[in-house]
CSV table of N, CA and C in Angstrom, one decimal:
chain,number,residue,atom,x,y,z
I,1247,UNK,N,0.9,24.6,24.6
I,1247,UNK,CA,2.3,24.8,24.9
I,1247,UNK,C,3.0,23.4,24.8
I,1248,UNK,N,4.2,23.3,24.1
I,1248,UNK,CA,5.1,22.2,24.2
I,1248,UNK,C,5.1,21.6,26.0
I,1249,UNK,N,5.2,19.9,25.2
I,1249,UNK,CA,4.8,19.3,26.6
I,1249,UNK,C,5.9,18.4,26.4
I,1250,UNK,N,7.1,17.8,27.0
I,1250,UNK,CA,8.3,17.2,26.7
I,1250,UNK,C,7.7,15.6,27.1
I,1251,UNK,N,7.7,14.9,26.5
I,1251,UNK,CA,7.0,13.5,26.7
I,1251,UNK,C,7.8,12.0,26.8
I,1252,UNK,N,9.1,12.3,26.8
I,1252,UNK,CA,10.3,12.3,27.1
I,1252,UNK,C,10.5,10.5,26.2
I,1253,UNK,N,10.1,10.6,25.0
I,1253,UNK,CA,9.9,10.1,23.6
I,1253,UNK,C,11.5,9.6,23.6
I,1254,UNK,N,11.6,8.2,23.0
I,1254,UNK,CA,13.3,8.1,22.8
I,1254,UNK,C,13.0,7.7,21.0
I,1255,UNK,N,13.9,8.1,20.1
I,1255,UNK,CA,14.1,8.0,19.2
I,1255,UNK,C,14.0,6.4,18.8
I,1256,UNK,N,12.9,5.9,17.5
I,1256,UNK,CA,12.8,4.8,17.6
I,1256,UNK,C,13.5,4.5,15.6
I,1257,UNK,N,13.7,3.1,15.5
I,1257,UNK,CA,13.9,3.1,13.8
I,1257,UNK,C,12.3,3.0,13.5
I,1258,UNK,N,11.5,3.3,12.4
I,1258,UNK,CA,10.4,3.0,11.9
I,1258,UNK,C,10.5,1.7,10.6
I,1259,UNK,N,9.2,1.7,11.1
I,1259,UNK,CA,9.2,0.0,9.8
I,1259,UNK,C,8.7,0.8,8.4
I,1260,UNK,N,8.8,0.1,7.3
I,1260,UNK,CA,9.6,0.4,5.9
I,1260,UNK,C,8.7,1.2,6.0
I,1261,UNK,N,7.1,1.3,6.2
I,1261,UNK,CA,6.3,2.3,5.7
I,1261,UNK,C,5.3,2.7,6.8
I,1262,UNK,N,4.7,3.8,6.5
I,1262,UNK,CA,3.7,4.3,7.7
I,1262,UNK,C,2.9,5.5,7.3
I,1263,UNK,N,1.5,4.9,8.0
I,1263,UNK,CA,0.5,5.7,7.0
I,1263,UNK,C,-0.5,7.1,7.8
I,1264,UNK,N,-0.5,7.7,7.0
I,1264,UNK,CA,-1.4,9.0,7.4
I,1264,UNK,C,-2.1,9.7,6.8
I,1265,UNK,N,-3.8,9.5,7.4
I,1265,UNK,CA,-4.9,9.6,6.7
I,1265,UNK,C,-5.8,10.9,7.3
I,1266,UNK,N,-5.7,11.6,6.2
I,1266,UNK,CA,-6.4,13.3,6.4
I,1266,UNK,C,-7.4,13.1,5.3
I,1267,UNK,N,-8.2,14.3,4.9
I,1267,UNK,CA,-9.0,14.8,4.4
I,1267,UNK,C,-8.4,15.1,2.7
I,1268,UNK,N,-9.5,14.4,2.0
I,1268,UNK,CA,-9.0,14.7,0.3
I,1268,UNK,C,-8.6,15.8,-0.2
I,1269,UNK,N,-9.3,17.3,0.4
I,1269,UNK,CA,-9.1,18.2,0.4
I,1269,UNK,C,-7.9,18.8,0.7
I,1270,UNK,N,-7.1,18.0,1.5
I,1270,UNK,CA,-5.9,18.5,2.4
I,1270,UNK,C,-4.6,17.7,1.4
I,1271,UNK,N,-4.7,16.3,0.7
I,1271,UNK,CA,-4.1,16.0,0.5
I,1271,UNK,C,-2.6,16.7,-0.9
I,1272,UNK,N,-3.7,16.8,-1.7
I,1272,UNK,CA,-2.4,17.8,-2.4
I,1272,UNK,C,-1.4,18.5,-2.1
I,1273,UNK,N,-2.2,19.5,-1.1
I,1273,UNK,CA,-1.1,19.9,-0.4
I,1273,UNK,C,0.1,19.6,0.5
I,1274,UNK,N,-0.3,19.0,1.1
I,1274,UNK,CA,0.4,17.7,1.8
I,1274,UNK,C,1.6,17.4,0.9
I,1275,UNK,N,1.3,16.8,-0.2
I,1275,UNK,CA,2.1,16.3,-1.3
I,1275,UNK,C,3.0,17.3,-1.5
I,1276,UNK,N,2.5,18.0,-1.8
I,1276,UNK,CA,3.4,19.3,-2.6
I,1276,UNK,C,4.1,19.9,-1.1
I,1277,UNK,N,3.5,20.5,0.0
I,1277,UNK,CA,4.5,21.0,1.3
I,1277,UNK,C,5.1,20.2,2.2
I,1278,UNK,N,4.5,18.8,2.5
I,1278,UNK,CA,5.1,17.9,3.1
I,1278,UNK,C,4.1,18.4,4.7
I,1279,UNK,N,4.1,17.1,5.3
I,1279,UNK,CA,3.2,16.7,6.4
I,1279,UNK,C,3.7,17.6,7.6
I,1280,UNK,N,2.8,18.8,8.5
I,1280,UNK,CA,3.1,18.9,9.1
I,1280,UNK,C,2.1,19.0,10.4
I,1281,UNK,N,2.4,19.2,11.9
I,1281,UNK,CA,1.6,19.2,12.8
I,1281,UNK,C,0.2,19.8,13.2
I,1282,UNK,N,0.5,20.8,12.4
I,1282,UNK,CA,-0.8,21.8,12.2
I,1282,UNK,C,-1.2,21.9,13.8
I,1283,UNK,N,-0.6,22.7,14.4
I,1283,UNK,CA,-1.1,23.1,16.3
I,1283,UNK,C,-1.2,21.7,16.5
I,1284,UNK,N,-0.3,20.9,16.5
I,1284,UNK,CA,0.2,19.9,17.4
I,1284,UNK,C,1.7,19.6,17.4
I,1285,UNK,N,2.1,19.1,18.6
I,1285,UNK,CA,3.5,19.0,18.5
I,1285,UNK,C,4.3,18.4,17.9
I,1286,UNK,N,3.2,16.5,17.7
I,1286,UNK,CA,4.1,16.2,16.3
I,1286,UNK,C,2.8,15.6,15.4
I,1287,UNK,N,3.4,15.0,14.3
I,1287,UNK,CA,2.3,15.0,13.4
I,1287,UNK,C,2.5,13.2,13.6
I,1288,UNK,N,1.0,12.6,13.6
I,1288,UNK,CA,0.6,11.1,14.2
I,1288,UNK,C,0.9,10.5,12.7
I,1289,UNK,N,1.1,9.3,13.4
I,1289,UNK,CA,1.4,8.1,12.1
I,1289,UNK,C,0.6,6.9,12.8
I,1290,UNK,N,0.2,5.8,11.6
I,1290,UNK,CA,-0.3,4.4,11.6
I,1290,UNK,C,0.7,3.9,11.0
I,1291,UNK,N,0.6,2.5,11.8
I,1291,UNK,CA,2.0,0.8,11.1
I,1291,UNK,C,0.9,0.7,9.8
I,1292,UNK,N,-0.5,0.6,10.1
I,1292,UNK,CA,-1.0,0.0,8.6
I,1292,UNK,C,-2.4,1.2,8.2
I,1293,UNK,N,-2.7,0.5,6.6
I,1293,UNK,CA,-3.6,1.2,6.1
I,1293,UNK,C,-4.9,1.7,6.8
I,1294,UNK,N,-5.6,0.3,7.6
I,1294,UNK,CA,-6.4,0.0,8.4
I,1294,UNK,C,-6.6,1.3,9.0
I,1295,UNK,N,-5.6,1.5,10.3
I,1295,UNK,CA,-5.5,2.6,11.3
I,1295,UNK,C,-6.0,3.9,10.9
I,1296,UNK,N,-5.2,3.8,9.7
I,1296,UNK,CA,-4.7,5.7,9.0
I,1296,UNK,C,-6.2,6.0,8.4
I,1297,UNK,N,-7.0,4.8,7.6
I,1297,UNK,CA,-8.4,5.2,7.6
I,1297,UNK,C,-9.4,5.3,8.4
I,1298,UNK,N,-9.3,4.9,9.5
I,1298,UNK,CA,-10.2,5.3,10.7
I,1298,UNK,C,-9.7,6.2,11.2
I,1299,UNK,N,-8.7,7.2,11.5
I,1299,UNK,CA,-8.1,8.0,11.8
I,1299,UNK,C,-8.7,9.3,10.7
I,1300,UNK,N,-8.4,9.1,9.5
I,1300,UNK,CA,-9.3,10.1,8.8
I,1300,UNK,C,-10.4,10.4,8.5
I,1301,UNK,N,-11.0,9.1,8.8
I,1301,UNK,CA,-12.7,8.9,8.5
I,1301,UNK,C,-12.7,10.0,9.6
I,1302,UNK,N,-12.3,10.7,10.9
I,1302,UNK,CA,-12.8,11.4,11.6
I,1302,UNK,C,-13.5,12.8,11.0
I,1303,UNK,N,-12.4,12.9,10.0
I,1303,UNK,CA,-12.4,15.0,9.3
I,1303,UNK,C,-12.9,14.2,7.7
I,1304,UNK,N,-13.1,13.0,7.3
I,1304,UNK,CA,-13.6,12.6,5.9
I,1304,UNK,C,-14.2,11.5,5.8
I,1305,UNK,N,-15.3,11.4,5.5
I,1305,UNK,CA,-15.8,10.0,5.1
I,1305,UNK,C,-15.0,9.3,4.4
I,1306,UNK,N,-14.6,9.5,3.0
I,1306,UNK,CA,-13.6,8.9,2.7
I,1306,UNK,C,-12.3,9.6,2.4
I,1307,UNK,N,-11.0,9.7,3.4
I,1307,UNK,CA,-9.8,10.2,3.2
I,1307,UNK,C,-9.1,9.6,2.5
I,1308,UNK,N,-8.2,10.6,2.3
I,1308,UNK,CA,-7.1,9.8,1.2
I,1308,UNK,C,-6.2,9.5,2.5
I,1309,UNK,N,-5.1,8.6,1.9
I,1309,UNK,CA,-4.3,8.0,2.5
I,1309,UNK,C,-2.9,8.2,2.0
I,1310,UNK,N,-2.3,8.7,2.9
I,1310,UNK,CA,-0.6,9.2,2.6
I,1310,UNK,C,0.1,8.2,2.7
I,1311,UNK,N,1.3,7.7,1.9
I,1311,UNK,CA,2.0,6.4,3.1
I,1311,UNK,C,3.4,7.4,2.7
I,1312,UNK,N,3.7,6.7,4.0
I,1312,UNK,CA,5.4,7.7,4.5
I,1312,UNK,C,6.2,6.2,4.2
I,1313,UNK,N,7.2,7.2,3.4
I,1313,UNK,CA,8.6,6.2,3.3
I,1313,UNK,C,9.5,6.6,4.4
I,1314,UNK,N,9.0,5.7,5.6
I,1314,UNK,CA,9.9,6.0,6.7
I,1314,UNK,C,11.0,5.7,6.8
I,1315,UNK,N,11.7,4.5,6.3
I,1315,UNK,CA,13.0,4.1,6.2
I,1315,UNK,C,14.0,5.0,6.1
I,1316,UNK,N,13.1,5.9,4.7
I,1316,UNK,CA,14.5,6.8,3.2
I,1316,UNK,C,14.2,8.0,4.7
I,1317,UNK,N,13.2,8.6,5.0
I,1317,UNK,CA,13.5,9.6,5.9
I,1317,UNK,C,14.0,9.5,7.2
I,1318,UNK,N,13.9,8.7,7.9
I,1318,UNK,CA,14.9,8.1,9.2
I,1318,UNK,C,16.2,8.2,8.3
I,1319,UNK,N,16.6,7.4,7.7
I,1319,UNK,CA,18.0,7.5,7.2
I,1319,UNK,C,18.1,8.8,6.7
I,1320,UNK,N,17.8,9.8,6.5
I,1320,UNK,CA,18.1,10.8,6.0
I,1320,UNK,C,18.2,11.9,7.3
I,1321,UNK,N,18.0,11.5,8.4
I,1321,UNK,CA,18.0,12.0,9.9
I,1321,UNK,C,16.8,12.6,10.6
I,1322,UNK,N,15.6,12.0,9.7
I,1322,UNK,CA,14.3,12.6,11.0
I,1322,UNK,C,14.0,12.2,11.4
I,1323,UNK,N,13.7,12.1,12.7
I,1323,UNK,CA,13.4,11.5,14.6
I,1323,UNK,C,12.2,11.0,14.2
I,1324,UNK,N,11.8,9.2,14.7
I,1324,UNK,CA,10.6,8.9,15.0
I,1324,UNK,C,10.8,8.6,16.2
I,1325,UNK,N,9.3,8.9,16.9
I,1325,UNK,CA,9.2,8.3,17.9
I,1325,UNK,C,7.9,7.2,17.9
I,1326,UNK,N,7.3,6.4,18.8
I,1326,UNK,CA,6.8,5.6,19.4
I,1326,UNK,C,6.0,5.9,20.2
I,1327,UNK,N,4.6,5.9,20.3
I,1327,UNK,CA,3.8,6.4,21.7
I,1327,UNK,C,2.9,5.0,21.3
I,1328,UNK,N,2.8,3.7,22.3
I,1328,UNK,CA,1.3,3.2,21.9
I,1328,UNK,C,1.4,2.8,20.5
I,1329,UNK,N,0.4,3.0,19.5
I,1329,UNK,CA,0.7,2.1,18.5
I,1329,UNK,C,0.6,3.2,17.5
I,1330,UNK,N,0.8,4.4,17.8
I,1330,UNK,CA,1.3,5.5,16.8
I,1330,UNK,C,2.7,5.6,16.8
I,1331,UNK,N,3.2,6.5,15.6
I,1331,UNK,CA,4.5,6.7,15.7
I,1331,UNK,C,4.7,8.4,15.3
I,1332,UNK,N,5.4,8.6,16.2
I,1332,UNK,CA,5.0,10.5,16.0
I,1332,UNK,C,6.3,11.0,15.2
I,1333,UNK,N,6.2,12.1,14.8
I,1333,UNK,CA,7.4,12.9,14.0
I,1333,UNK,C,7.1,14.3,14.2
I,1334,UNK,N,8.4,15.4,14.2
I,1334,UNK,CA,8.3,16.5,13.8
I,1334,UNK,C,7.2,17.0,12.8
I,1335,UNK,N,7.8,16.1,11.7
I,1335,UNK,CA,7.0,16.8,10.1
I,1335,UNK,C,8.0,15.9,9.3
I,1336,UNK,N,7.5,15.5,7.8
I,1336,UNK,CA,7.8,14.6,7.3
I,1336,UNK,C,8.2,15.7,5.7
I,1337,UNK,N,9.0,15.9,4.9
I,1337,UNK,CA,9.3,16.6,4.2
I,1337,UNK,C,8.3,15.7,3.0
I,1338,UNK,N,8.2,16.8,1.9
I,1338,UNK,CA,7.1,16.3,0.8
I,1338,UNK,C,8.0,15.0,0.1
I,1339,UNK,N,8.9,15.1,-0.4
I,1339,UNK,CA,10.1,14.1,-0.8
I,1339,UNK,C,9.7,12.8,-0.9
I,1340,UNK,N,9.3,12.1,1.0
I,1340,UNK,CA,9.2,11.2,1.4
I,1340,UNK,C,7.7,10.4,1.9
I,1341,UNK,N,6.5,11.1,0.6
I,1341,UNK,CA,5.5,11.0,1.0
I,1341,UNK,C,4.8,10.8,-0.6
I,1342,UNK,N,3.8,10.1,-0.7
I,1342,UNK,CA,2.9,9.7,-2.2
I,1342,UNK,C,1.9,9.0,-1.6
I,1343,UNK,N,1.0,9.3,-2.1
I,1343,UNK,CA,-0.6,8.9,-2.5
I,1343,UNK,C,-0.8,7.4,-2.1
I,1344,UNK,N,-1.3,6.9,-1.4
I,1344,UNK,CA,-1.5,5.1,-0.9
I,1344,UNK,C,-2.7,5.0,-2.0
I,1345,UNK,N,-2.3,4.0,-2.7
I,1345,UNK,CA,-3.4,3.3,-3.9
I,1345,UNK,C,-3.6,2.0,-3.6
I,1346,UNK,N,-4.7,1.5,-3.4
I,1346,UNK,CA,-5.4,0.0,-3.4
I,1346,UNK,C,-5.0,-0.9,-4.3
């Protein structure tokens, strides 16, 4: 059940990353990031994070990076918890494949 965590709307830095399962990522791409039975969907400031974060559901995940700037400016809520940064859902638009 929704838990109100009383989150204040923060600006995010140019980019922010999020690391799932290779399997998942296409999709991702094409419907855009969502919570999947969570309330908001987790972000990383750097690459680092987002691949220990995935490594959980993939040995090796792919790595999403969010153009947070273009979607804050476009009006979708980040917030700040700790050294994540949480969101509703991130529309596909504002998301592409992180390459080394």
């Amino acid at each position: 059940f929704p838990v109100d965590l009383g989150l204040e709307s923060v600006e995010p830095p140019h980019r922010l990353y999020h690391g799932t399962a290779r399997d998942l990522a296409q999709t991702i791409l094409r419907e855009g990031l969502r919570p999947r039975g969570r309330q908001y969907v987790h972000l990383s400031p750097t690459v680092e994070e987002a691949l220990a974060v995935g490594k959980r559901r993939d040995p090796a995940p792919a790595i999403l990076a969010i153009h947070s700037q273009e979607a804050h400016a476009s009006g979708i809520q980040f917030y700040c918890s700790g050294p994540l940064f949480l969101v509703k859902e991130i529309p596909a638009k504002f998301l592409s494949l992180w390459r080394e």
